[in-house]
Coordinates of C-alpha atoms and ligand atoms in Angstrom, one line a residue:
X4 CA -25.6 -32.2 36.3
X5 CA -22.8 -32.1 33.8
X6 CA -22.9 -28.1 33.4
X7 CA -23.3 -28.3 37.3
X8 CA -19.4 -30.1 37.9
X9 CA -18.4 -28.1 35.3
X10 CA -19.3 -24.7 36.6
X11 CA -17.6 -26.5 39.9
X12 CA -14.4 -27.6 38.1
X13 CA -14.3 -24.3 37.2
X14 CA -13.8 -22.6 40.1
X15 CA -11.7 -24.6 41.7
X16 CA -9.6 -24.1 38.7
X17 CA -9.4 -20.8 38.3
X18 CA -8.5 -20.2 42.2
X19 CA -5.9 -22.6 41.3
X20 CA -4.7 -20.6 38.7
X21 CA -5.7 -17.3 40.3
X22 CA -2.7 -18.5 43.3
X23 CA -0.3 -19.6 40.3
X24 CA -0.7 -15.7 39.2
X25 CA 0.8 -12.8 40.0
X26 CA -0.2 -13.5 44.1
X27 CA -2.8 -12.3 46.7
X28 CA -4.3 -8.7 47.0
X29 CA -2.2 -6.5 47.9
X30 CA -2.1 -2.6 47.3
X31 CA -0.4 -0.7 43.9
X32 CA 3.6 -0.4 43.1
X33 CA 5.2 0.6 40.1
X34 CA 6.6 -2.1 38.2
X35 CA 10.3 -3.1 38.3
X36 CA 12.4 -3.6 36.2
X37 CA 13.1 -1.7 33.3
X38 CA 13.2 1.8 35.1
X39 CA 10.1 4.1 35.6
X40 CA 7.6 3.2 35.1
X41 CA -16.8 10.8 21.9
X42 CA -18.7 8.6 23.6
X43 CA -17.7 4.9 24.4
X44 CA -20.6 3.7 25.1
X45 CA -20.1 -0.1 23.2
X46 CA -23.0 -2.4 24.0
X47 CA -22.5 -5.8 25.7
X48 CA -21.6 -8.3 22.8
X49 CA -21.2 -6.0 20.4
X50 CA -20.5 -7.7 16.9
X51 CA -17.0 -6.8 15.4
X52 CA -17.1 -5.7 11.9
X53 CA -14.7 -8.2 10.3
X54 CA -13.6 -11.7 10.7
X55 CA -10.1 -11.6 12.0
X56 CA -7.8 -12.2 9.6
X57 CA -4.7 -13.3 11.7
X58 CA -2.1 -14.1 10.3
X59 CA -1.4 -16.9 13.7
X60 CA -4.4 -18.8 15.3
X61 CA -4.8 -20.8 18.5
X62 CA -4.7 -24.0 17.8
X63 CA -7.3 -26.5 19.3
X64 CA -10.1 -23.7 19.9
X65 CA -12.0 -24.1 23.1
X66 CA -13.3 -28.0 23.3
X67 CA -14.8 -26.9 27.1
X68 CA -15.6 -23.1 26.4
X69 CA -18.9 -23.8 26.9
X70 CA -21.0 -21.6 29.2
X71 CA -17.6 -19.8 30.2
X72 CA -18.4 -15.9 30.0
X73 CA -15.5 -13.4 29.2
X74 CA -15.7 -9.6 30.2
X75 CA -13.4 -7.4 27.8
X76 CA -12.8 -4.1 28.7
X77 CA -11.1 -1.7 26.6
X78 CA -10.0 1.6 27.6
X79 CA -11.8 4.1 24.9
X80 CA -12.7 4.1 21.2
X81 CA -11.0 7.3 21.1
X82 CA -7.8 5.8 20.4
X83 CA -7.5 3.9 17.1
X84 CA -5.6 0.7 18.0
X85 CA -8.5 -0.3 21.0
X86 CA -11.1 -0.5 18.5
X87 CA -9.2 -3.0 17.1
X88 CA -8.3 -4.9 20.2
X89 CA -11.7 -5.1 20.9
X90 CA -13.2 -6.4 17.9
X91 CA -10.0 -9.1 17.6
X92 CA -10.9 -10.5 21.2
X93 CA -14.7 -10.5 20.9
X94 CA -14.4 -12.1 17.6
X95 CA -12.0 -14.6 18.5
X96 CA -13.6 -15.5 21.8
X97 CA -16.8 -16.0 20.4
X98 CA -15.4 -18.1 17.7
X99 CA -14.2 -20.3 20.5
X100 CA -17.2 -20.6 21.6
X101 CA -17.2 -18.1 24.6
X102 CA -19.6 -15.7 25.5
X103 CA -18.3 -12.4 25.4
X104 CA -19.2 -8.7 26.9
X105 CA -17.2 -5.8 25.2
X106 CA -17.0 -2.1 26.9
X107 CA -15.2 0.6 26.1
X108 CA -14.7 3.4 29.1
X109 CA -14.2 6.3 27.2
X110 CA -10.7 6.9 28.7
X111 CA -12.8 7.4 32.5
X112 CA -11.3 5.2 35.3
X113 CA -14.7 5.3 37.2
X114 CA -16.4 4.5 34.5
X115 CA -14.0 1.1 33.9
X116 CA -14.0 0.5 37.4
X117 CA -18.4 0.6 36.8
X118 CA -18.1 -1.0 33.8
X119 CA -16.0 -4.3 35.4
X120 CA -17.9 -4.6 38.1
X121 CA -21.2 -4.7 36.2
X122 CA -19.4 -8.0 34.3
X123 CA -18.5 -9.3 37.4
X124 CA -22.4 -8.6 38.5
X125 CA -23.3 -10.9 35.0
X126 CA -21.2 -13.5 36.1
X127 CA -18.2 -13.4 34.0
X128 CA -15.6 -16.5 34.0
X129 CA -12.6 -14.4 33.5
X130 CA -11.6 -10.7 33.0
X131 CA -9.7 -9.1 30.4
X132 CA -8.4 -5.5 31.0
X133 CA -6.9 -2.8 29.7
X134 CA -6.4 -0.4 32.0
X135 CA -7.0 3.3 31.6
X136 CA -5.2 4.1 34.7
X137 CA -3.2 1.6 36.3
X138 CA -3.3 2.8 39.6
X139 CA -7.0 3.3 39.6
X140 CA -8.9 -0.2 39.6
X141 CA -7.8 -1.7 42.8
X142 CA -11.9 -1.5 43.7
X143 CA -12.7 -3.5 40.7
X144 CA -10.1 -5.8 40.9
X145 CA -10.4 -6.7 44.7
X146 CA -13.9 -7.5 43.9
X147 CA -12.8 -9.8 40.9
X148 CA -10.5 -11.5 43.6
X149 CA -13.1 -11.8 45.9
X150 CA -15.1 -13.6 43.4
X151 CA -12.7 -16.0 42.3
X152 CA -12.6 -14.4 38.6
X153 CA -9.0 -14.2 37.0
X154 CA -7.9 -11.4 35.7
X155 CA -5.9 -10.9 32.2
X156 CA -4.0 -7.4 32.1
X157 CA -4.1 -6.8 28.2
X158 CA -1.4 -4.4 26.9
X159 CA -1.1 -2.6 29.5
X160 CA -0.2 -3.8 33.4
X161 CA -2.9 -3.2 36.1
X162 CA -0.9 -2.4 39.3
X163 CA -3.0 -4.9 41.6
X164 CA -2.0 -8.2 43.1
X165 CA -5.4 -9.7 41.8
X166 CA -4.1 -10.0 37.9
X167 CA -3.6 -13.3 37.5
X168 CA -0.8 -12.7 33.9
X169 CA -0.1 -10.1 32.0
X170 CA -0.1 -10.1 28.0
X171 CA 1.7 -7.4 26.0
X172 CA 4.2 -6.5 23.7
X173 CA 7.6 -6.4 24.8
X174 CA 7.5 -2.5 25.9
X175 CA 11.2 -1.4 26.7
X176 CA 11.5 -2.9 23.3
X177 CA 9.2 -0.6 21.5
X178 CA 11.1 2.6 22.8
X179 CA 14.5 1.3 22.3
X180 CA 13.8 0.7 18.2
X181 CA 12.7 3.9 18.2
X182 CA 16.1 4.8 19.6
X183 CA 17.8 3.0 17.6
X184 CA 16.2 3.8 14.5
X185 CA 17.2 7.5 15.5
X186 CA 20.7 6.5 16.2
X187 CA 20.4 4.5 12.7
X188 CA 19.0 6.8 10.2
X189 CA 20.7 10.0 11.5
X190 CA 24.5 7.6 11.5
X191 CA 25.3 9.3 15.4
X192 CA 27.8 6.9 15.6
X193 CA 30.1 8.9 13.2
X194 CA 28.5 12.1 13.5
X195 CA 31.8 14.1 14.2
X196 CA 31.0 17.4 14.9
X197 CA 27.5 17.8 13.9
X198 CA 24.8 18.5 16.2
X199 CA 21.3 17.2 15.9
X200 CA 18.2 19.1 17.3
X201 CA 15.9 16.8 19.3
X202 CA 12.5 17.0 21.1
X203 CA 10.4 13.9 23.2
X204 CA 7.3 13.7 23.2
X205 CA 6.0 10.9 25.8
X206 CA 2.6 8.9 26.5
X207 CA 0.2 8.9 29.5
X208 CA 2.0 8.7 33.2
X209 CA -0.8 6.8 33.8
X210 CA -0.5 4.3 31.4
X211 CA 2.1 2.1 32.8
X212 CA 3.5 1.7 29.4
X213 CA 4.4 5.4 29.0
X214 CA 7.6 4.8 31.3
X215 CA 9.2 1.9 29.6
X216 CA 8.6 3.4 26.1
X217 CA 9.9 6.2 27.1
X218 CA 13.4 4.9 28.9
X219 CA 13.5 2.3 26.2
X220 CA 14.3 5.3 24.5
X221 CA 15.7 7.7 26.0
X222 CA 18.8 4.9 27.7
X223 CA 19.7 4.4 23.4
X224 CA 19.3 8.3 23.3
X225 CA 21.2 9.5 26.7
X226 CA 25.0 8.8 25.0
X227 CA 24.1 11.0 22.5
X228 CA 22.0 13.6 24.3
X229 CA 25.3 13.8 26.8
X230 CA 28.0 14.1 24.6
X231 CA 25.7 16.5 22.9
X232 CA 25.6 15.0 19.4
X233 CA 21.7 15.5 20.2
X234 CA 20.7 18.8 21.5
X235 CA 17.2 19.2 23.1
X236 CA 17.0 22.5 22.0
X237 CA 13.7 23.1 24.3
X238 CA 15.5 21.5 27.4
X239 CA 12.5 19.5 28.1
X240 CA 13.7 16.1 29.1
X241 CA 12.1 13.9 31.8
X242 CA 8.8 12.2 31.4
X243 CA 6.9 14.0 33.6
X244 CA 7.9 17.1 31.3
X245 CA 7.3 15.2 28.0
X246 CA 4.5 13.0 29.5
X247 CA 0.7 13.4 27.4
X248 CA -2.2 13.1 29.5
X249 CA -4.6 10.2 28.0
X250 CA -2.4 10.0 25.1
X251 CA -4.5 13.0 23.6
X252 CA -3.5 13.9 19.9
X253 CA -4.1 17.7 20.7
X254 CA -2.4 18.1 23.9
X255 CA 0.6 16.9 21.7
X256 CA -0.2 19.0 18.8
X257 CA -0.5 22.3 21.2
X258 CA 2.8 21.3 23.4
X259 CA 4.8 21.1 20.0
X260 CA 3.6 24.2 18.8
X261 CA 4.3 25.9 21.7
X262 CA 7.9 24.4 21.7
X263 CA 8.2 25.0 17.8
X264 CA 7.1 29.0 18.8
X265 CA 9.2 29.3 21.7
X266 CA 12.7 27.6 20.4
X267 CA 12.7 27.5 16.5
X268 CA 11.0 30.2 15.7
X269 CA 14.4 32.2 14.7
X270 CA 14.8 29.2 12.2
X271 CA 16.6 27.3 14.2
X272 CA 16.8 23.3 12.6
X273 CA 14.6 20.7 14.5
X274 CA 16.3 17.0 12.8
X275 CA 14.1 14.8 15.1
X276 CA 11.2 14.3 17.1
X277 CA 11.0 11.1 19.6
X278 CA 7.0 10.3 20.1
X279 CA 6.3 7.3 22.0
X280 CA 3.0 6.4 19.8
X281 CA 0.9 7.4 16.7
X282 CA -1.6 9.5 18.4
X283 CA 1.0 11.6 19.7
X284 CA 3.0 11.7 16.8
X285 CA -0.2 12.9 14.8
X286 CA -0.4 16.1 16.7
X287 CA 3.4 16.1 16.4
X288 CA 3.1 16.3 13.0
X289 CA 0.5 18.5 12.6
X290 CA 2.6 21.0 14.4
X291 CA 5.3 20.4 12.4
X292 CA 3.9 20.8 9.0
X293 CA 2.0 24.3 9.9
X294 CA 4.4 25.8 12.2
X295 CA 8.0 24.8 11.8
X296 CA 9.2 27.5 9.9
X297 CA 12.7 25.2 8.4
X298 CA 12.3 23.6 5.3
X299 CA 14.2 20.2 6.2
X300 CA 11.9 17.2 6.5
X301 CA 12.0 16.2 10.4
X302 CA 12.5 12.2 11.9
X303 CA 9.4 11.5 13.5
X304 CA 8.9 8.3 15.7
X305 CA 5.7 6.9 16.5
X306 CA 3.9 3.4 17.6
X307 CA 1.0 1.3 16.2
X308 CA 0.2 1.2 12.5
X309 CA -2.8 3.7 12.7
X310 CA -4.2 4.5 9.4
X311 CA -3.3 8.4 9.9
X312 CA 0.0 7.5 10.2
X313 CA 0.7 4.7 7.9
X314 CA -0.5 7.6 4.9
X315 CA 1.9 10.5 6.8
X316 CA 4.8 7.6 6.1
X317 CA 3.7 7.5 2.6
X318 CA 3.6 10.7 2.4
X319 CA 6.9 11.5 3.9
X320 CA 5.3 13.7 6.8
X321 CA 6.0 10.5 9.3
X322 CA 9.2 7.9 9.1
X323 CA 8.6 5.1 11.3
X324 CA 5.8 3.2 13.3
X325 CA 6.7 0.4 15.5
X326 CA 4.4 -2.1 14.6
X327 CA 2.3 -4.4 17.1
X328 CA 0.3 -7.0 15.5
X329 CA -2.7 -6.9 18.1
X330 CA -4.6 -9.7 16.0
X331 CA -1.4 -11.9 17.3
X332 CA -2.0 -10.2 20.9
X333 CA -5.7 -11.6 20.8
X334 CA -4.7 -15.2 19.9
X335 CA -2.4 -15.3 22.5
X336 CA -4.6 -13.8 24.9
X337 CA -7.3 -16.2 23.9
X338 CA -5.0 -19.5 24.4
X339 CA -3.9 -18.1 28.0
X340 CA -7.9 -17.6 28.6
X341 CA -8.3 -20.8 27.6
X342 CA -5.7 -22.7 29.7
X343 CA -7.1 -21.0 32.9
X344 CA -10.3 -21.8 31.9
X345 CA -9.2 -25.2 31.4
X346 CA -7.4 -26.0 34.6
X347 CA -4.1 -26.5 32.3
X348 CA -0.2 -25.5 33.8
X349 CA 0.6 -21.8 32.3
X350 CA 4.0 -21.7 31.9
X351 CA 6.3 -21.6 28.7
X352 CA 5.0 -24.2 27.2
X353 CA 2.0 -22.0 26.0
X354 CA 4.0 -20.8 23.7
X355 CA 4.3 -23.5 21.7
X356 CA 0.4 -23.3 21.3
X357 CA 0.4 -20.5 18.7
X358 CA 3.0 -19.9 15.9
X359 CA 3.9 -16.0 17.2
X360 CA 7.0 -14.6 18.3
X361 CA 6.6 -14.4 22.4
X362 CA 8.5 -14.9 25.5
X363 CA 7.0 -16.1 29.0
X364 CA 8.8 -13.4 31.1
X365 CA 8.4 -13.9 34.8
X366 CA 10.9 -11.6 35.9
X367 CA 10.1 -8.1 34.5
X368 CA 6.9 -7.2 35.8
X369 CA 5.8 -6.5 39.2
X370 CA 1.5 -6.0 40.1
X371 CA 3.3 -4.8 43.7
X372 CA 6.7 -4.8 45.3
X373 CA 7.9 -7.9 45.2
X374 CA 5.0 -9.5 43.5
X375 CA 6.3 -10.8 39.9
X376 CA 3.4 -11.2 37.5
X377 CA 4.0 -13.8 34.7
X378 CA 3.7 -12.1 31.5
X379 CA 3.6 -12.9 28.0
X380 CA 5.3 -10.7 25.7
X381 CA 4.9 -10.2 21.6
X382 CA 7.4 -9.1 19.8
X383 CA 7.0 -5.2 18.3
X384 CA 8.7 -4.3 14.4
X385 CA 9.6 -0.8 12.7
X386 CA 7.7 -0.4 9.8
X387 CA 8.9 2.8 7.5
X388 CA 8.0 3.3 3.8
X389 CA 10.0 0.7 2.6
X390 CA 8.7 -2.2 4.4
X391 CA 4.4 -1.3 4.3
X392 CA 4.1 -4.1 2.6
X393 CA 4.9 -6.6 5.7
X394 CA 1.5 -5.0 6.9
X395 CA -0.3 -5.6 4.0
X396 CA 1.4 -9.4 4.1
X397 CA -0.4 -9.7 7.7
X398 CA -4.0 -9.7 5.8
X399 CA -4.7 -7.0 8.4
X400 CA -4.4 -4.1 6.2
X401 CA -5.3 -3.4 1.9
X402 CA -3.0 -1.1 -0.3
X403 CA -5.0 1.1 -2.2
X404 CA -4.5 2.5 -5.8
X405 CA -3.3 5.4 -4.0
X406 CA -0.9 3.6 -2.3
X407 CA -2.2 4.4 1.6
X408 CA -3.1 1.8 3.8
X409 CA -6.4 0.6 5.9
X410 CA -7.0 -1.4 7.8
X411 CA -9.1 -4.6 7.8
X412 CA -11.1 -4.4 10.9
Ligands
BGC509 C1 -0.3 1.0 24.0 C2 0.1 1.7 22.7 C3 -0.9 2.8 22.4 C4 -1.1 3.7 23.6 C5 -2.2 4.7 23.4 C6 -0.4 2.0 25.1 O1 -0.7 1.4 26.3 O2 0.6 0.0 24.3 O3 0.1 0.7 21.7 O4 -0.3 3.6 21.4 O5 -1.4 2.9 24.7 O6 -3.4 4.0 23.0

């Protein structure tokens, strides 16, 4: 009787919240705002590795979780961070007392779009998503409307009126420190004369993401790239150009060695090398460090923390990582779950639920034109050689002898 008005409370609460969310179906849009925009197979409740060792936690876990059912689904485990994601949420769900199903879609649209609906066949609560395509889930996500079963966009924002809020980092952000850290280290400001050799290498086009790295960027950048302070030597500019399909550390390790062949081959100096992420700055690098024939060390950007990359800092082969704290992004994800769940207002006041850095942004994402979807946003931090140890202060990555990092999940 009891589980029977609660499973009724329930819905009527989550409809609720469903129509305080981002709105009613409707078809895909970019987002406004901020310009343009191996083998997965994970098994249902699969048990993460570690305890999370956030540095923030929800307060006030889950006194009703009971019985609720949460389906996470992760784009791939071919990409370092997602791994983590993964085992953050499942592990701080379940310690909440939810039930949780965990997929990974081994970067394969249909194969998300399969693997949500079979969570919405096993009755899941509520939906949390990372899209591999943001364009691609509308079937998946009409059928979670038509079942009454909000929808969390993790990370990255699904372009369907059935997301209910969004959770991510700030993402114009991310590019823009990356600018500035360019701007910073390489003093533009007073760079007289000199000319600085740049190249770009941007994320997935179908990642909605990719875009407002990328401008986050590139608008610090353009002053300098039009006065011609910075020189793309290669003339490869605009996303599409730039863009790497699925992120893929070897489509960006063969596009800058065909760049570094084509355009520095004569010893020409490259000074810098914009890459939106880690994966693509890994291939980057690798291209850098066996076919750039200068002897100057080059700038190179990237975005995550991944262990490859954290040991090319060290090593002096990478110089910065903007750093997302995606332990932080589970927690808050988990308290939004939770006030859904619950029946509870979502609004600002959230925030003051978890001790993280976040704003409740209702203006800068759209699932369609028009359609605003109320997002909570982290807050990303460049991490270079000199400050590794803020990661190891997290208690999310160990310093070893040798000084590299790894992480703890
Ligand atoms: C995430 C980045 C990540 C990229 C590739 C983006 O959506 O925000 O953190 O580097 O996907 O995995």
């Amino acid at each position: 009787m009891k589980r029977k008005l609660l499973g009724t409370l329930l819905s009527v609460t989550m409809a609720v919240s469903l129509l305080a969310g981002c709105g009613s179906n409707g078809g895909s849009t970019p987002a406004a705002n901020n310009n343009a925009g191996g083998n997965d197979a994970a098994p249902a409740n699969t048990e993460a590795a570690a305890e999370p060792a956030a540095p923030a936690e929800a307060e006030a876990p889950a006194a009703t979780a009971g019985g609720s059912k949460i389906g996470i689904s992760m784009p791939t485990q071919s990409l370092e961070r997602w791994n983590r994601d993964g085992a953050y949420l499942n592990d701080q769900f379940k310690a909440a007392g939810y039930e949780t199903i965990l997929t990974f879609s081994d970067n394969d649209s249909g194969r998300q779009v399969n693997d949500i609906q079979n969570m919405l066949a096993d009755g899941v609560d509520l939906l949390i998503v990372a899209a591999i395509d943001g364009e691609a889930l509308n079937t998946a996500m009409n059928e979670a409307a038509d079942a009454n079963v909000p929808v969390i966009s993790y990370d990255r924002l699904i372009l369907n009126d059935a997301v209910s809020y969004y959770v991510s980092f700030d993402n114009y952000t991310v590019g823009k420190l990356q600018g500035e850290f360019i701007v910073d280290q390489l003093d533009l400001e007073n760079a007289g004369d000199s000319v600085y050799n740049l190249e770009i290498t941007a994320g997935d086009p179908a990642d909605n993401n990719a875009g407002y790295f990328y401008h986050g960027a590139i608008d610090v950048l353009n002053p300098y790239i039009e006065s011609g302070t910075l020189n793309v030597v290669s003339d490869q500019i605009d996303f599409d150009t730039v863009a790497t399909a699925q992120w893929n550390t070897d489509t960006a390790l063969e596009r800058a060695q065909n760049i570094l062949s084509s355009y520095y081959a004569d010893g020409t100096q490259l000074d810098v090398w914009l890459c939106s992420n880690d994966s693509t700055a890994l291939g980057v690098a690798q291209a850098i460090t066996s076919d750039y024939a200068g002897s100057n060390s080059v700038l190179i950007t990237g975005q995550d923390g991944d262990e490859a990359n954290l040991k090319n800092i060290v090593d002096g082969i990478q110089t910065m990582t903007v750093y997302k704290n995606v332990s932080n992004e589970a927690v808050v994800t988990l308290s939004l779950a939770q006030a859904i769940i619950n029946g509870d207002t979502v609004d600002a006041s959230l925030t003051d639920s978890f001790d993280i850095d976040c704003a409740y942004d209702t203006e800068s994402y759209e699932t369609s034109a028009g359609n605003k979807c109320p997002s909570f946003l982290l807050v990303p931090n460049v991490i270079t050689k000199d400050n590794l140890q803020d990661l190891v202060d997290t208690g999310l990555y160990t310093m070893g002898e040798d000084g590299y990092l790894s992480a703890t999940n």
